Short mmCIF file of C-alpha atoms in Angstrom, two decimals:
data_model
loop_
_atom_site.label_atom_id
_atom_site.label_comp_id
_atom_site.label_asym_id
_atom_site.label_seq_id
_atom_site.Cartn_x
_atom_site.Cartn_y
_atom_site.Cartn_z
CA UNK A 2 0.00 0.00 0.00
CA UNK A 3 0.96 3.52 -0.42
CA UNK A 4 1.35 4.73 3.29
CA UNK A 5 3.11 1.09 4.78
CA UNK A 6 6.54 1.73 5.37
CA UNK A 7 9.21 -0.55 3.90
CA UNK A 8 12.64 -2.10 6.20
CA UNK A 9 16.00 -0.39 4.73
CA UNK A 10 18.80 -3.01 4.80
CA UNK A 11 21.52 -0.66 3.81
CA UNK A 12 23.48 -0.44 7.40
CA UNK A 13 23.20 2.66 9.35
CA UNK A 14 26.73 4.10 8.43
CA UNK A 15 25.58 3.76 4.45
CA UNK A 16 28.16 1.45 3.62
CA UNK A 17 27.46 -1.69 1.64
CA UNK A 18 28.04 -4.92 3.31
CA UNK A 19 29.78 -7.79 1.45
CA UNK A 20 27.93 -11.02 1.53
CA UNK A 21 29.39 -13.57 4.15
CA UNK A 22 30.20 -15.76 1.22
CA UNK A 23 32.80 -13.67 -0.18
CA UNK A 24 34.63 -13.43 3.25
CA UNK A 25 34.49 -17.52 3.58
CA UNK A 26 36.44 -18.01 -0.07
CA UNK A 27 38.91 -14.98 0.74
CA UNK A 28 39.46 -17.19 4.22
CA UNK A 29 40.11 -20.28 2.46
CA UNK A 30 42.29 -18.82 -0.94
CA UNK A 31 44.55 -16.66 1.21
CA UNK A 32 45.99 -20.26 2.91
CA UNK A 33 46.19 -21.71 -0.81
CA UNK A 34 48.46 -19.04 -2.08
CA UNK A 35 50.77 -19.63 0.66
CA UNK A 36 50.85 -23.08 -0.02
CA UNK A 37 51.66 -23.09 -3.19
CA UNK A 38 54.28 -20.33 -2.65
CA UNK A 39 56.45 -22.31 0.32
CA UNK A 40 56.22 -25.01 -2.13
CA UNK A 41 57.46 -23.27 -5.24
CA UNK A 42 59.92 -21.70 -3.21
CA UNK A 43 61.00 -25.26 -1.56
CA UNK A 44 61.45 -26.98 -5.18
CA UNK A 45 63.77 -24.23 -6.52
CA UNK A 46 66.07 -24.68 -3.75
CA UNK A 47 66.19 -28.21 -3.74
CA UNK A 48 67.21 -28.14 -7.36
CA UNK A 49 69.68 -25.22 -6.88
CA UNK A 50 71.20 -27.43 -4.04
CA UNK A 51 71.14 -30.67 -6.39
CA UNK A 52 73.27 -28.92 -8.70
CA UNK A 53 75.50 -27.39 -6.38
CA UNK A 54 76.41 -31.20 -5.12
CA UNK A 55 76.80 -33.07 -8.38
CA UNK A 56 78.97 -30.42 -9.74
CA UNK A 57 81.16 -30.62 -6.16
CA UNK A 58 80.97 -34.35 -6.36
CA UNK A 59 81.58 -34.69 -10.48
CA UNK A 60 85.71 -35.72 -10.69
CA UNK A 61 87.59 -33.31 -13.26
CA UNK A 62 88.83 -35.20 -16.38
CA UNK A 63 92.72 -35.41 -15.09
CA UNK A 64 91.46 -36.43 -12.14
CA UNK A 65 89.02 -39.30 -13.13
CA UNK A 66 91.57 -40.64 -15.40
CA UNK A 67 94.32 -40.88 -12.67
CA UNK A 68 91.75 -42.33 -10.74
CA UNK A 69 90.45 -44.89 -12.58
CA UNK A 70 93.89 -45.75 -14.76
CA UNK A 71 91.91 -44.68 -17.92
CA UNK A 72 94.23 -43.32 -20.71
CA UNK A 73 94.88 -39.79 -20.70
CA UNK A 74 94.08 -37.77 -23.77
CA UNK A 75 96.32 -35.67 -25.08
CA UNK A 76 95.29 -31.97 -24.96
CA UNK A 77 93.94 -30.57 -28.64
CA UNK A 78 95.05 -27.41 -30.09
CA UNK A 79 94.94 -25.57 -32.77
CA UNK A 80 97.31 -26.74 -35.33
CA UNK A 81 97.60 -29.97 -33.29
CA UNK A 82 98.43 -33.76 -35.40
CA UNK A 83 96.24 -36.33 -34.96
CA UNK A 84 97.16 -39.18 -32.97
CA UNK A 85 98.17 -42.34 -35.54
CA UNK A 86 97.89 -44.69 -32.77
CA UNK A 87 96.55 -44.47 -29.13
CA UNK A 88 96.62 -43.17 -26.74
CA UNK A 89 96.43 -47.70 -25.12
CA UNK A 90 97.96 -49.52 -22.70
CA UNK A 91 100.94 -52.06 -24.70
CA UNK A 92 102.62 -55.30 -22.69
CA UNK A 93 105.62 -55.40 -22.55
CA UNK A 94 108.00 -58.54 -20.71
CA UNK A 95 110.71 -56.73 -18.77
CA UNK A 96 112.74 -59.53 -17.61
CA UNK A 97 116.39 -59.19 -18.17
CA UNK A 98 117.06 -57.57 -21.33
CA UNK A 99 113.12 -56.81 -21.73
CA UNK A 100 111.06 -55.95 -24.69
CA UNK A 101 112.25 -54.44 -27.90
CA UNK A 102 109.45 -51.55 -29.21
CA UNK A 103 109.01 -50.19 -32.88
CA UNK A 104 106.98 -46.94 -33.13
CA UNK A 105 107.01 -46.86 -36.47
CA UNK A 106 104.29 -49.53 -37.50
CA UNK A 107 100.96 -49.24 -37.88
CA UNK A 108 100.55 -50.48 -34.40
CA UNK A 109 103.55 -51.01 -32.06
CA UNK A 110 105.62 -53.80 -32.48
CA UNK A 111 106.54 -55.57 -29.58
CA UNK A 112 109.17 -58.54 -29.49
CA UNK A 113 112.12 -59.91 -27.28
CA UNK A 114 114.81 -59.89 -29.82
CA UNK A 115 116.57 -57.11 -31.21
CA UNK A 116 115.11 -55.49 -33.98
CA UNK A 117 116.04 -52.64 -36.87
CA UNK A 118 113.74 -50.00 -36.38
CA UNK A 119 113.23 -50.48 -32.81
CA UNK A 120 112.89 -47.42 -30.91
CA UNK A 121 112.66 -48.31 -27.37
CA UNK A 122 113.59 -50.85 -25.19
CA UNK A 123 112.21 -51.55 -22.16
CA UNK A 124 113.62 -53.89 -19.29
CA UNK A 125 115.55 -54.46 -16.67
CA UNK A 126 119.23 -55.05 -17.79
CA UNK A 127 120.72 -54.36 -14.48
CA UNK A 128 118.25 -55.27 -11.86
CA UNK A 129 116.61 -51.96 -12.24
CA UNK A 130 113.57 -51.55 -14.91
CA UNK A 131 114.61 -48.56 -17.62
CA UNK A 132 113.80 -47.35 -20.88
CA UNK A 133 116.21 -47.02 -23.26
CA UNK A 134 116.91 -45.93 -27.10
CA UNK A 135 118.55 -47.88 -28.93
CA UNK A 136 122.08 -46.82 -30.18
CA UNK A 137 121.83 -44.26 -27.32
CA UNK A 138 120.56 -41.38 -29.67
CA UNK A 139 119.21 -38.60 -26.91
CA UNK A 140 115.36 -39.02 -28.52
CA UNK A 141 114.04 -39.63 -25.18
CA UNK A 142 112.32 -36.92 -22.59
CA UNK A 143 111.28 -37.10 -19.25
CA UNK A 144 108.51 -35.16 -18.19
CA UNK A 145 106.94 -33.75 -15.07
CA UNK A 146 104.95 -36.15 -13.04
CA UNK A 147 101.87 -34.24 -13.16
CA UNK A 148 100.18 -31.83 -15.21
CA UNK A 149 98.35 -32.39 -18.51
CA UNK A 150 99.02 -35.11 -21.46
CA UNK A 151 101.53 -32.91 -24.13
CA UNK A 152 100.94 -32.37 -27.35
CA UNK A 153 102.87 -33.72 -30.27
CA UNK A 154 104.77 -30.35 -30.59
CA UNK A 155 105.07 -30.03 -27.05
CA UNK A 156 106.50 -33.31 -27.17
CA UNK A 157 109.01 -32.74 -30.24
CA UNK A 158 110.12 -29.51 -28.08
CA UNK A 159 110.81 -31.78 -24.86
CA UNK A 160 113.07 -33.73 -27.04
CA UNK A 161 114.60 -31.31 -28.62
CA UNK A 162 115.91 -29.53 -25.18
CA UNK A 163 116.03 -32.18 -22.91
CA UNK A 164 116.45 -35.24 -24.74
CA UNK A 165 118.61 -38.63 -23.57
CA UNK A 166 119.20 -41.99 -23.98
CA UNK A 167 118.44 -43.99 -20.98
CA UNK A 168 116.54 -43.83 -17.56
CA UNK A 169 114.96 -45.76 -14.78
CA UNK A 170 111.28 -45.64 -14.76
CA UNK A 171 108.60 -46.36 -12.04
CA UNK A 172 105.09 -46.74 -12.91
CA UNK A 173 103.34 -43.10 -13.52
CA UNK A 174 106.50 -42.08 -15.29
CA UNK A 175 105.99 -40.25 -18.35
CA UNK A 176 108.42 -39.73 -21.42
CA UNK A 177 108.72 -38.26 -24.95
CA UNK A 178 110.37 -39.79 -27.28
CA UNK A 179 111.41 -39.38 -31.17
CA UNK A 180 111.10 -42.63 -33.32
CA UNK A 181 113.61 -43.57 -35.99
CA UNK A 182 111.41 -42.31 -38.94
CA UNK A 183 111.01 -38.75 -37.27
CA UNK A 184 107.27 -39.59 -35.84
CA UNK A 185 107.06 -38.17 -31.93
CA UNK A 186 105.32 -40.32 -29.30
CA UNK A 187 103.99 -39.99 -25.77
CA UNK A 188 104.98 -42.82 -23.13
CA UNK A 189 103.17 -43.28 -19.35
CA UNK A 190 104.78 -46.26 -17.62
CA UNK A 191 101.54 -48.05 -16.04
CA UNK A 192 103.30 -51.33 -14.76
CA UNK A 193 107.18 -51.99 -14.57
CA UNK A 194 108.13 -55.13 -12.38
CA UNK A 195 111.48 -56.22 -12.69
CA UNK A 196 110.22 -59.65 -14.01
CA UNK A 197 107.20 -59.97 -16.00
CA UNK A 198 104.68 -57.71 -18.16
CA UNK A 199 105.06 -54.36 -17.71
CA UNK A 200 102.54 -51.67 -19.80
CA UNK A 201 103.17 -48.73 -21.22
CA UNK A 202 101.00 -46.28 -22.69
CA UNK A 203 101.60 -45.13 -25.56
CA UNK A 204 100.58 -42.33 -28.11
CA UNK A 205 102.05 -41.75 -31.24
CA UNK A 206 101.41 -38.74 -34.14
CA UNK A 207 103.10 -38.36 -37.39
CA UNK A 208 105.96 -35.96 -37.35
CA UNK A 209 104.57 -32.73 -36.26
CA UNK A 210 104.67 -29.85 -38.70
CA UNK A 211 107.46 -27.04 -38.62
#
């Protein structure tokens, strides 16, 4: 009817109230987000960490191959010849007069008699195991015990300045050496009893250019 009055259910201050709805899914979203956040959060520094470990844990190259007795490859630079042979472990009998070695094949020739062409020996003449060249031409080089595998200049250079004809080896021993037909070659002594099979290994290039 005209005169009836009617209830006003705007509040008293003339503000418009929110439903009680709305305030039950902002209570129940707001935990959600956090959730999901601590989680997100959680995952990306689990992963960081993961990486952090295998990359402490993960063994450099040098150090895997010492480790493990795996060859070690020479390093690769510009200008650099490629390896003809190797680098692999060759057996070698060392007893007495020992093994006679030629470089110069398409793999190395091993044998217990004296040999033209051989450019190596390795034994133990006098009770101690050496390697020795043949006609005592200086084409052999000692190295240091550690550091990286040389490259076939590097190892033409060692020859060229330091170069002899005979020395005692013990296994980790490393050498340069200059074959008979001018090819250069890397040695590691692996194994050298003074009776039985010793093992080098050995890498050989062509001769390296000037």
């Amino acid at each position: 009817m005209s005169g009836q009055n009617t209830t006003s259910t705007r509040p008293p201050d003339g503000s418009h109230q929110q439903p009680r709805w709305a305030w039950w899914v902002v209570g129940i979203v707001i935990p959600i987000v956090g959730i999901l956040v601590t989680v997100l959060v959680s995952r990306s520094g689990s992963s960081g960490d993961a990486s952090d470990k295998s990359a402490e844990l993960a063994p450099t190259r040098s150090t895997a191959s010492a480790e493990s007795g795996a060859p070690e490859q020479p390093a690769e630079t510009a200008g650099t010849v490629r390896a003809v042979f190797g680098p692999k472990a060759v057996a070698a009998d060392t007893t007495n007069r020992g093994s006679f070695v030629d470089l110069d094949t398409t793999e190395p020739t091993v044998t217990g008699s004296d040999i033209a062409g051989a450019d190596v020996t390795f034994g133990a003449p006098t009770g101690s195991v050496e390697l020795s060249v043949p006609g005592s031409a200086e084409n052999l080089a000692p190295l240091p015990a550690s550091g990286a595998a040389p490259t076939a200049t590097q190892c033409a250079e060692s020859v060229r300045t330091n170069g002899t004809y005979t020395t005692e080896v013990k296994p980790g021993d490393r050498f340069c050496l200059l074959t008979g037909e001018g090819r250069t070659a890397y040695l590691r002594v692996l194994a050298a009893p003074v009776q039985g099979t010793g093992r080098l290994e050995i890498t050989v290039w062509d001769t390296p250019a000037a």
